[in-house]
Short mmCIF file of C-alpha atoms in Angstrom, two decimals:
data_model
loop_
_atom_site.label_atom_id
_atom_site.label_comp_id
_atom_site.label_asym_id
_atom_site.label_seq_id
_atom_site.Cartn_x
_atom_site.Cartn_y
_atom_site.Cartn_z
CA UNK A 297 4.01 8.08 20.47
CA UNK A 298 4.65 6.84 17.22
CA UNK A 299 6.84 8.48 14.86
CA UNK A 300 3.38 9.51 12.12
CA UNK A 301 0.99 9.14 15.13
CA UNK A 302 0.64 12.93 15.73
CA UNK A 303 -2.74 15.29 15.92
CA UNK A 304 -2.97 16.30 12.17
CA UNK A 305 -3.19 12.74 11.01
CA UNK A 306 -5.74 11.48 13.55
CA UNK A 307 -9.10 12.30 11.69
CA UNK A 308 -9.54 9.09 9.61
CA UNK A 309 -12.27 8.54 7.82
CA UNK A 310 -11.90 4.85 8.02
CA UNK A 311 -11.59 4.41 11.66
CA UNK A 312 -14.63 6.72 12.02
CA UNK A 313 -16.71 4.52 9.50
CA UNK A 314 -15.04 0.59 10.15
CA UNK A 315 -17.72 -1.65 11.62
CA UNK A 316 -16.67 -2.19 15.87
CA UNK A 317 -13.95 -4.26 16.37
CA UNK A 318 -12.90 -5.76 19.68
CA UNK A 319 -9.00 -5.31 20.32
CA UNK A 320 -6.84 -8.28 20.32
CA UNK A 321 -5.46 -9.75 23.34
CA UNK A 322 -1.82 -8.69 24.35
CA UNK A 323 0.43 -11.31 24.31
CA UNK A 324 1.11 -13.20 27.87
CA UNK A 325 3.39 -15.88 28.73
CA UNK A 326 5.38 -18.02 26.71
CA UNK A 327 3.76 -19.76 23.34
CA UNK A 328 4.81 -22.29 20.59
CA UNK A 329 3.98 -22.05 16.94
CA UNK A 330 5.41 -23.08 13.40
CA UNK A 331 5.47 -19.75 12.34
CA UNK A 332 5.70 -16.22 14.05
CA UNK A 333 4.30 -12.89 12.04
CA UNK A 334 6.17 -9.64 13.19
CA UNK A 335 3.24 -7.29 11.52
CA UNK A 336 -0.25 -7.02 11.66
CA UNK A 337 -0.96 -5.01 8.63
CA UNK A 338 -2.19 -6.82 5.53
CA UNK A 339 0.90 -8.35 4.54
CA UNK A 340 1.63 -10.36 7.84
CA UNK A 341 -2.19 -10.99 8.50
CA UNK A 342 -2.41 -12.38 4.71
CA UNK A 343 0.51 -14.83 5.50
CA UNK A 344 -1.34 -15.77 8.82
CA UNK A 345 -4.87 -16.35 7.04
CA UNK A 346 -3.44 -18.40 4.37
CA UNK A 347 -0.92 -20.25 6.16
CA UNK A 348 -4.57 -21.35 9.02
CA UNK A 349 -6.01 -22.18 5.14
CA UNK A 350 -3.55 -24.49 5.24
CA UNK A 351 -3.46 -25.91 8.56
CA UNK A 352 -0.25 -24.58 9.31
CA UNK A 353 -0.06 -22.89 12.98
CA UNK A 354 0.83 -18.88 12.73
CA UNK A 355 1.15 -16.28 15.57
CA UNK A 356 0.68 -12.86 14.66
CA UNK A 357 2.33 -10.06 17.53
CA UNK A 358 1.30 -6.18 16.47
CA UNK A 359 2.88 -3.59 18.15
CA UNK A 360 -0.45 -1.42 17.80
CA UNK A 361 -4.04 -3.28 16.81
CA UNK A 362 -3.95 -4.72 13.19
CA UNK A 363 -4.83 -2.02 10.69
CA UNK A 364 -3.07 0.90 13.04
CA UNK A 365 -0.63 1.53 10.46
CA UNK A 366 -0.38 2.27 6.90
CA UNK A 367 -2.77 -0.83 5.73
CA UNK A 368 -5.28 0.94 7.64
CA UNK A 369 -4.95 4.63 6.57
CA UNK A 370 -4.49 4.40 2.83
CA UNK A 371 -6.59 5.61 0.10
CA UNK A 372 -8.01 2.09 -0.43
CA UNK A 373 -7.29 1.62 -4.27
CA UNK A 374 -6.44 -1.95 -5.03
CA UNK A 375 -3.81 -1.07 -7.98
CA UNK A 376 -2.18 -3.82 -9.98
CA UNK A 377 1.26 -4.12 -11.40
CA UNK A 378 4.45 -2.75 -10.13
CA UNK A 379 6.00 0.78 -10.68
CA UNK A 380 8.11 -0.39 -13.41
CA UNK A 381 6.16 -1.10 -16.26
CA UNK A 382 6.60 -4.94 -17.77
CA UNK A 383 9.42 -4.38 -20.49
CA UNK A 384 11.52 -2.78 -17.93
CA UNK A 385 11.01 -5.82 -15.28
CA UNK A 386 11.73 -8.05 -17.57
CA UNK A 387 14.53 -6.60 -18.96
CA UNK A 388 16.14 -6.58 -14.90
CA UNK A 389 14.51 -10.14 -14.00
CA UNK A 390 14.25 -11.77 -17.00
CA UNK A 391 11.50 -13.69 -18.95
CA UNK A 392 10.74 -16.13 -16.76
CA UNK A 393 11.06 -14.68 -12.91
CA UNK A 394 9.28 -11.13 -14.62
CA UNK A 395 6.14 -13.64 -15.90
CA UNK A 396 5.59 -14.51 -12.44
CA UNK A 397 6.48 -10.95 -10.50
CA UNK A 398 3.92 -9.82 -13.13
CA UNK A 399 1.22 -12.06 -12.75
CA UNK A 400 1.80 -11.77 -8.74
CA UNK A 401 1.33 -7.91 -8.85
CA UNK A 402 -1.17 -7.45 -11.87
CA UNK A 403 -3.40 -10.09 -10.26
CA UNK A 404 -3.08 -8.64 -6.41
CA UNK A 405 -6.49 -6.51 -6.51
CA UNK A 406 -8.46 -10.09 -7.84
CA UNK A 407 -6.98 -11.90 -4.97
CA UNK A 408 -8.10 -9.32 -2.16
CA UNK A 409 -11.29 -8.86 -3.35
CA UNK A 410 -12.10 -12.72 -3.57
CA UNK A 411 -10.27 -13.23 -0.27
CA UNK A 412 -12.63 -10.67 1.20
CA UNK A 413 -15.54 -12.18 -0.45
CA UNK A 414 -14.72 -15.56 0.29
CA UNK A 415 -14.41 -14.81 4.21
CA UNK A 416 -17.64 -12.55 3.93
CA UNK A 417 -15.25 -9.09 4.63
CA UNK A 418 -17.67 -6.05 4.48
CA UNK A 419 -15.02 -3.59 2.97
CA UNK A 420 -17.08 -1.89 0.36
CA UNK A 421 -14.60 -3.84 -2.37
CA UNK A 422 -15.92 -2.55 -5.79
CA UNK A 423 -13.65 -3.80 -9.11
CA UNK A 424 -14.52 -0.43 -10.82
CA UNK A 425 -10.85 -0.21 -12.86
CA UNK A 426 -7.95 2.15 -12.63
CA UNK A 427 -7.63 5.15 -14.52
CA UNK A 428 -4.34 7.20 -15.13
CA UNK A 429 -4.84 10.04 -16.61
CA UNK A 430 -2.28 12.64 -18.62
CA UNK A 431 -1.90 15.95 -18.36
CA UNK A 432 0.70 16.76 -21.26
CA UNK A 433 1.67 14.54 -24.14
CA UNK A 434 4.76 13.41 -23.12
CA UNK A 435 2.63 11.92 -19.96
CA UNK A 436 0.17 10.63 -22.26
CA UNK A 437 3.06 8.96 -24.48
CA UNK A 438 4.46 6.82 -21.21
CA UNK A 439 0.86 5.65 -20.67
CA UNK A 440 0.65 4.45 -24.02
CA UNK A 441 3.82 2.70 -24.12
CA UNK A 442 2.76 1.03 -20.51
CA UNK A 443 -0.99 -0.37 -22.76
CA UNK A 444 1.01 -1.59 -25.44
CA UNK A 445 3.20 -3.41 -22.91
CA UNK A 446 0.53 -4.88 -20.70
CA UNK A 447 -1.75 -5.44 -23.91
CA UNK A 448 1.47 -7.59 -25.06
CA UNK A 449 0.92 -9.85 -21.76
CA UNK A 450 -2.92 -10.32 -22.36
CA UNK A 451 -3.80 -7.69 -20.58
CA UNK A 452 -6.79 -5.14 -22.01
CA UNK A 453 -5.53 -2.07 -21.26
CA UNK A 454 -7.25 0.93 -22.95
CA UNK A 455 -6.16 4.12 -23.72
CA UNK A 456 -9.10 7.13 -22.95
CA UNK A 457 -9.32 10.14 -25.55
CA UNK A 458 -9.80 13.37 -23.69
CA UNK A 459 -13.77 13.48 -24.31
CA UNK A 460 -13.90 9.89 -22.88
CA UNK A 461 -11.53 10.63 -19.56
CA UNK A 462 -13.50 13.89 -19.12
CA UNK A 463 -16.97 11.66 -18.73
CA UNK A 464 -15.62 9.03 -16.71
CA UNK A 465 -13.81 11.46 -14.50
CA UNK A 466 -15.93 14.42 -14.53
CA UNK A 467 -13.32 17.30 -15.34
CA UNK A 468 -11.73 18.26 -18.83
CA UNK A 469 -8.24 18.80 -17.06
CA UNK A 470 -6.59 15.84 -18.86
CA UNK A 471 -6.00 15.37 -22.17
CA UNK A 472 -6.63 11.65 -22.27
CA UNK A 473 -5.39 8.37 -20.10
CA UNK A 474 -5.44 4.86 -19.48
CA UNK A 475 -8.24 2.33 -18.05
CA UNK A 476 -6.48 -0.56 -16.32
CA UNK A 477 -10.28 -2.83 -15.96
CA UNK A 478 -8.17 -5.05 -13.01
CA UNK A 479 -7.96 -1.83 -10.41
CA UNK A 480 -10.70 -1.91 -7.18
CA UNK A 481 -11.55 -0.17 -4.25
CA UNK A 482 -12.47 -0.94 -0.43
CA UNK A 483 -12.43 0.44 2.85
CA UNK A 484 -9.07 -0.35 3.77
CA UNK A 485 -9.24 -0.61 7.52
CA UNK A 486 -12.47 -2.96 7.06
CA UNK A 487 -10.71 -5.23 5.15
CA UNK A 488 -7.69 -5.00 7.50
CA UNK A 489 -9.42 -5.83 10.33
CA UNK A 490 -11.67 -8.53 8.17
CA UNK A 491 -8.19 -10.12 7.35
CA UNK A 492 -7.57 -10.42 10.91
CA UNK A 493 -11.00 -11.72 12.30
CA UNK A 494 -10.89 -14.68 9.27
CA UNK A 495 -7.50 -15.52 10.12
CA UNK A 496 -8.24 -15.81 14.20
CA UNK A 497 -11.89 -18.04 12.68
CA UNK A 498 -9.24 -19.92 11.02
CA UNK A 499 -6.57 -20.74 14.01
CA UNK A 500 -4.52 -18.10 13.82
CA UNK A 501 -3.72 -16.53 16.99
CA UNK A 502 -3.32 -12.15 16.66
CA UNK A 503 -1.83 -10.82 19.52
CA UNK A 504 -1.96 -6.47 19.15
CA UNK A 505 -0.29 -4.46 21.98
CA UNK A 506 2.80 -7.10 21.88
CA UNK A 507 5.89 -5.07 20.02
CA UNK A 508 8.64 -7.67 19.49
CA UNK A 509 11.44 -6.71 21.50
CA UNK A 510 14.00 -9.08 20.18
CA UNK A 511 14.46 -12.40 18.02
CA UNK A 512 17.43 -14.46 18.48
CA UNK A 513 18.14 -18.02 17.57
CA UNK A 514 17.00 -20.75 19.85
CA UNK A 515 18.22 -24.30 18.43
CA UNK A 516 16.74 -25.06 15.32
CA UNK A 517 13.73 -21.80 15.35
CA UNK A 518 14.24 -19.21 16.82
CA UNK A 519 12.58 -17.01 19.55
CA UNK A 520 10.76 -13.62 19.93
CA UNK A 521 10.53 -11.81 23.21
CA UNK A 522 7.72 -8.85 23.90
CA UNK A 523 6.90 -7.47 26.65
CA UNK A 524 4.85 -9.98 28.73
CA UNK A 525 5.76 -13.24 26.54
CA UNK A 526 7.73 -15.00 24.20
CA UNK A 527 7.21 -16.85 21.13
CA UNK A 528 9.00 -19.76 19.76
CA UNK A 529 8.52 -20.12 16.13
CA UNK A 530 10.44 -22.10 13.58
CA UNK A 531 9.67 -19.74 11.00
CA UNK A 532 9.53 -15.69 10.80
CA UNK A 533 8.14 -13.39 8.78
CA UNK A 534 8.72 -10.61 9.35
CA UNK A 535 6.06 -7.70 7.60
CA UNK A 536 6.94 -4.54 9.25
CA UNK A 537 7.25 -2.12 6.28
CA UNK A 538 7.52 1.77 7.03
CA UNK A 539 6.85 1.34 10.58
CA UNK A 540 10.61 -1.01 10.47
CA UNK A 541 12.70 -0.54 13.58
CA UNK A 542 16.05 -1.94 14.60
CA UNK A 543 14.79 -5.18 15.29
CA UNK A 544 16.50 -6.95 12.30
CA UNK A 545 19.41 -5.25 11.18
CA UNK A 546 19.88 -3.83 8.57
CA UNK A 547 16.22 -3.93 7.05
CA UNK A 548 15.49 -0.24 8.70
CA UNK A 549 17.83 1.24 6.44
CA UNK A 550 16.89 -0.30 2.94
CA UNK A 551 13.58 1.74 3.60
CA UNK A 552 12.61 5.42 3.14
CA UNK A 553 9.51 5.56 5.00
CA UNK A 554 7.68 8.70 3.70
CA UNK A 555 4.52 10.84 4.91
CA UNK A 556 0.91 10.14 2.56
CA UNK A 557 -1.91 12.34 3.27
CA UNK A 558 -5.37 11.89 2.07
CA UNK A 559 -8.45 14.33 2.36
CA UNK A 560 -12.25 13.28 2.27
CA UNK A 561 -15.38 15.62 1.42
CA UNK A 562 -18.69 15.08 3.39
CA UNK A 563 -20.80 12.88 1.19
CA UNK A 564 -22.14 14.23 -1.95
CA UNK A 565 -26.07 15.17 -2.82
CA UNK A 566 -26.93 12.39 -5.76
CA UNK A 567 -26.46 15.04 -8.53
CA UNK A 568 -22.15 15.95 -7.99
CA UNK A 569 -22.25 12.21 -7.32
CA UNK A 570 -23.35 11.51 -10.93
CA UNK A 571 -21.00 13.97 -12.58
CA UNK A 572 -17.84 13.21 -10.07
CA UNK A 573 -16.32 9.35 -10.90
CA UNK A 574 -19.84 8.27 -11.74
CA UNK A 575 -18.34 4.58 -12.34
CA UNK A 576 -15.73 4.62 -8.79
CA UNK A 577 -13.03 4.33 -10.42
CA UNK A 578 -9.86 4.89 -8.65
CA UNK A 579 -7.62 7.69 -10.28
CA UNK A 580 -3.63 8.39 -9.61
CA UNK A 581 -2.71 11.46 -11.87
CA UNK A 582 0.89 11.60 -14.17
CA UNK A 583 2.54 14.41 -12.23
CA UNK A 584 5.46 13.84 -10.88
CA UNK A 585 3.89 14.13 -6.82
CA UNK A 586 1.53 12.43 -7.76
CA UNK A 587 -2.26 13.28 -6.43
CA UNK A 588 -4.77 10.49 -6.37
CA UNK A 589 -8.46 10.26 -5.73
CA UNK A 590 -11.91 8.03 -5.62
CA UNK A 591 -15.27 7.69 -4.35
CA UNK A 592 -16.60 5.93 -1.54
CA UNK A 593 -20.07 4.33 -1.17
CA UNK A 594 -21.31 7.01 0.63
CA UNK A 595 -20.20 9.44 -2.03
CA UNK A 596 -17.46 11.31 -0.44
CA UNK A 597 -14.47 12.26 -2.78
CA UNK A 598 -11.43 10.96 -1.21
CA UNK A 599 -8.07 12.42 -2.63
CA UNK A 600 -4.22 11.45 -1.40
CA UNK A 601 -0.95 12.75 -1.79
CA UNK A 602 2.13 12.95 -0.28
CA UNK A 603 2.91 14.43 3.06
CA UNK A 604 5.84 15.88 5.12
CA UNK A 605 7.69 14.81 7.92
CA UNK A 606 6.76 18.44 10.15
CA UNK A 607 2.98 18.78 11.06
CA UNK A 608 2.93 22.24 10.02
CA UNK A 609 3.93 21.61 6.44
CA UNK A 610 1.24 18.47 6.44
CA UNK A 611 -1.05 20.45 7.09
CA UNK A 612 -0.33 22.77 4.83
CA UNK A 613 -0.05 20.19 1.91
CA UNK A 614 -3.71 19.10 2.92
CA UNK A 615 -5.07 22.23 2.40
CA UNK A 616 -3.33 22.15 -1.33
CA UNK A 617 -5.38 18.89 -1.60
CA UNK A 618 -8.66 20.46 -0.69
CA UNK A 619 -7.46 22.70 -3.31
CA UNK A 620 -6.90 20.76 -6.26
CA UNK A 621 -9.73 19.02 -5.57
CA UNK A 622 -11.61 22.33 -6.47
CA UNK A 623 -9.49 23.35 -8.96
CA UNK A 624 -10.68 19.63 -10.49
CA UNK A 625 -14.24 19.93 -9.57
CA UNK A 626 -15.49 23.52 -9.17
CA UNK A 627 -18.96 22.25 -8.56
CA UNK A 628 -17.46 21.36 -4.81
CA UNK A 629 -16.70 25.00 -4.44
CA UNK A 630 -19.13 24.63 -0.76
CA UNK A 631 -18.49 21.46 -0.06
CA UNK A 632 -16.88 20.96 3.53
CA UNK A 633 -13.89 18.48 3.83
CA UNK A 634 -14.77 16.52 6.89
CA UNK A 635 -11.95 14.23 7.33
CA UNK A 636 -7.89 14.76 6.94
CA UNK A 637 -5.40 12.19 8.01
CA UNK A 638 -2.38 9.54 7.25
CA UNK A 639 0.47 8.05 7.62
CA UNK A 640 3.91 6.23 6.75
CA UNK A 641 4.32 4.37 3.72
CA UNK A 642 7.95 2.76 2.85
CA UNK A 643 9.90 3.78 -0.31
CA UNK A 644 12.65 1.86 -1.60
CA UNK A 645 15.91 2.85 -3.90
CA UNK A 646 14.88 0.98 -7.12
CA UNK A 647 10.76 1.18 -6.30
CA UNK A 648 10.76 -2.79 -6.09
CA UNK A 649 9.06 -4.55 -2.94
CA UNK A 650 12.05 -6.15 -1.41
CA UNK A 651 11.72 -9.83 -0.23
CA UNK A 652 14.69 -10.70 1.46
CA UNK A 653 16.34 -13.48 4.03
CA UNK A 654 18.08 -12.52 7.52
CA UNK A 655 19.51 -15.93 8.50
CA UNK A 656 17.75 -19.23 8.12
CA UNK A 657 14.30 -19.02 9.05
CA UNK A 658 13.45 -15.56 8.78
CA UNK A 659 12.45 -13.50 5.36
CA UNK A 660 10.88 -10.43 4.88
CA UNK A 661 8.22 -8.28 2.61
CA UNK A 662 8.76 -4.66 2.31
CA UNK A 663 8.72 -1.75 0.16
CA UNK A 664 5.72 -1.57 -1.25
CA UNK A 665 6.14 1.79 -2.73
CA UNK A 666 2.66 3.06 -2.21
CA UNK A 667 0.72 0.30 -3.63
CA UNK A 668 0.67 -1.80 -0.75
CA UNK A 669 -2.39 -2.23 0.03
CA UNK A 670 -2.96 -4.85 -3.06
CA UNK A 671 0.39 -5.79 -2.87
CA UNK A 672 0.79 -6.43 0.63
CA UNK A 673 -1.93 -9.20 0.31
CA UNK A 674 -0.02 -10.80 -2.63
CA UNK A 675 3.05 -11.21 -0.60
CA UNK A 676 1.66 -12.53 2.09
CA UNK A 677 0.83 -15.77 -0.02
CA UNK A 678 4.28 -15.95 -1.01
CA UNK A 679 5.43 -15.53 2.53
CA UNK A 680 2.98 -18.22 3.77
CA UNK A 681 3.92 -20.05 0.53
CA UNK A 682 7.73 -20.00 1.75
CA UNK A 683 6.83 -21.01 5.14
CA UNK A 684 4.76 -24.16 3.82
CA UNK A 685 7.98 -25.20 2.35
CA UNK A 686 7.99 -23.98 -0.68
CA UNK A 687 11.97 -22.92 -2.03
CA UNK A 688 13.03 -19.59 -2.36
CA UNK A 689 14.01 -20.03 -5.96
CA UNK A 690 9.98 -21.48 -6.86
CA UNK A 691 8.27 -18.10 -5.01
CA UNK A 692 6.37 -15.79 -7.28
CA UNK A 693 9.37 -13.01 -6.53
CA UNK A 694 13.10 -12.73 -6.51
CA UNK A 695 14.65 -12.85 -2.88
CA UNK A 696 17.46 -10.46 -2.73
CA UNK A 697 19.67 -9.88 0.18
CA UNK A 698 18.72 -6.39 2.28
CA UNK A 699 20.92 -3.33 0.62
CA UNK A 700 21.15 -0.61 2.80
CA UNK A 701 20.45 2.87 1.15
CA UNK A 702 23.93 5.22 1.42
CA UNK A 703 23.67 7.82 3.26
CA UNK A 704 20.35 6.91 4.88
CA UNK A 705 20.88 9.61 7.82
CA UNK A 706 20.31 11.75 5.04
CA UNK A 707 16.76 10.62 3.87
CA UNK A 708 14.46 13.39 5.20
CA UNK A 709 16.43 16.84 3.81
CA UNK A 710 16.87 14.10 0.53
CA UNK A 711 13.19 13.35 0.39
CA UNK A 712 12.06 17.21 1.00
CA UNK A 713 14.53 18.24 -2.11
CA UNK A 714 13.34 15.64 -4.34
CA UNK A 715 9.56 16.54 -3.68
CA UNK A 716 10.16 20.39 -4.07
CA UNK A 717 12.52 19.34 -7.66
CA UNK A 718 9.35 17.37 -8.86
CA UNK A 719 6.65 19.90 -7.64
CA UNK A 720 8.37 22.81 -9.89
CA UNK A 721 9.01 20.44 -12.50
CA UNK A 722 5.28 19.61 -12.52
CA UNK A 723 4.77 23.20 -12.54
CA UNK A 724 6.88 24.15 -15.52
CA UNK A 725 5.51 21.27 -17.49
CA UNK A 726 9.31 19.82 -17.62
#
């Protein structure tokens, strides 16, 4: 079993509402391609999809079926930007490498959404906007800074007074917050699995049930072993993320992969549905653990936060969300929650993705930071970009060499401290 693969996270509302989908074969025997994916979330099946767009030949080999991870268990917002806000990338990246790590990430939820469109990818995708709302001032001062920032770039951020957050929303617990018009939605395993299906239409070949056991170099590509086959590629990408293993060293350690939990409500009678996000707009809140919600089509509230690495204290932390969700909304006071589950999502030291090289011929995308799901589709164009030929220094993001985090042994009593820090900090308004 799978390290976040455990009873409390197994009642998805996504896998219990995706349209059928027919596994993919198991890779058997040995097979030739121009480019091997390690991945089949939406980074790696991105890459494969617009790599076949491009006539270029791409072999996908999942350890699970594509979507099984954190691509398909997510809270489906499709958020733009990066955790930094623009001044602060820029000031690390400079003008011209920030312009296009900007326009990459702020411009990630347009590019899923027409890719699903474009390949006719049921997945519910509504481009409803983003808010981020503030509970205290000194909240509500960051996400003002952030609008002036982005409104700098071109971008029409808008800041929400409280009467104006409280319609759109449907509670008067913030005192204002920030519409971001470029945030969507979808069902994220639908589009997962959508991503897949297009990119087999398209030549691709998806292999799930075919971990890679090893890749070692074989002349001038190199070649990946599973189980029952081998692949010989002269390209890899590998797109791995939280569920990373030892299988290039050291990328495991530059990760902190880390527990997210989300909670959905049976769907709502029409009237709480036109109080409750009326517009489906996606929400992530300013505290420090951060709690973040939407609605689906079918009108059931969906809220996410984080997780723990013991069962006990997930489930726990799920309850909490049911709670805050009627703390938010007492009008759901007898309304049943009928789905709890989730899964890993990887963290990094400086919250930047990480695209890095491990030898010639292989890079990697990882470290989304929670925004993956967006994200993950944007990088997988600039993967498939580098393996078309384009040069590391032309991509849309800085390659950096893998850093391994200090002390990583230590990154589960670390994480658990730093959560508990924030959660009283968010308590005593500090």
């Amino acid at each position: 079993m799978i390290a976040d693969e455990t009873p409390v996270l197994a009642n998805s509302l996504w896998t219990a509402t995706a349209p059928p989908q027919p596994p993919f074969p198991r890779l058997s025997g040995p097979v030739e391609t121009e480019v091997a994916i390690v991945g089949g979330g939406v980074t790696g099946l991105s890459a494969a999809l617009h790599l076949a767009e491009r006539g270029i030949a791409a072999v996908v080999l999942e350890a699970q079926q594509p979507g099984w991870g954190a691509s398909g268990r997510n809270g489906g917002q499709l958020n733009p930007g990066l955790k930094h806000d623009p001044d602060a990338v820029e000031r690390r990246f400079g003008p011209d490498m920030a312009a296009r790590m900007l326009a990459l990430s702020g411009n990630a939820p347009a590019l899923t959404v027409d890719m699903a469109r474009r390949h006719g990818i049921a997945c519910d995708a509504v481009t409803s906007g983003w808010i981020q709302p503030a509970h205290d001032a000194a909240s509500l001062a960051t996400l003002g800074a952030r609008a002036r920032q982005w409104q700098a770039r071109g971008v029409p951020l808008r800041m929400l007074s409280q009467q104006e957050i409280s319609t759109l929303i449907g509670t008067p617990v913030y005192i204002g917050g920030l519409l971001d018009p470029r945030g969507a939605n979808v069902h994220p395993l639908a589009l997962t699995q959508g991503l897949a299906a297009a990119a087999a239409r398209q030549g691709a070949a998806i292999h799930g049930a075919s971990a890679v056991l090893s890749i070692r170099r074989d002349g001038a590509g190199h070649l990946l072993r599973t189980a029952d086959g081998q692949v010989r590629a002269r390209r890899v990408l590998i797109c791995t993320n939280a569920q990373t293993d030892g299988l290039i060293v050291p990328l495991a350690r530059t990760l902190v992969p880390v527990r997210s939990v989300q909670v959905a409500t049976a769907p709502l009678p029409d009237a709480l549905r036109a109080a409750i996000l009326p517009g489906r707009q996606a929400v992530s809140d300013s505290r420090r653990v951060m709690v973040y919600y939407r609605m689906d089509a079918a009108g059931r509230l969906i809220l996410g936060g984080r997780g723990d690495y013991s069962d006990r204290v997930t489930a726990r932390l799920m309850q909490n969300l049911r709670r805050i969700g009627r703390g938010m909304f007492p009008q759901l006071a007898d309304t049943p929650f009928d789905h709890a589950w989730g899964g890993l999502v990887a963290m990094t030291a400086d919250h930047y993705p990480h695209l890095s090289p491990h030898g010639d011929g292989i890079l990697s995308a990882t470290g989304y930071n929670g925004r993956g799901l967006a994200l993950g589709v944007a990088m997988g164009r600039v993967l498939a970009d580098w393996a078309s030929g384009t040069p590391l220094a032309a991509l849309e993001f800085p390659v950096t060499p893998p850093r391994p985090i200090p002390f990583h042994a230590l990154r589960k009593p670390a994480v658990r401290a730093a959560v508990a820090l924030f959660r009283l900090r968010d308590r005593l308004g500090i």
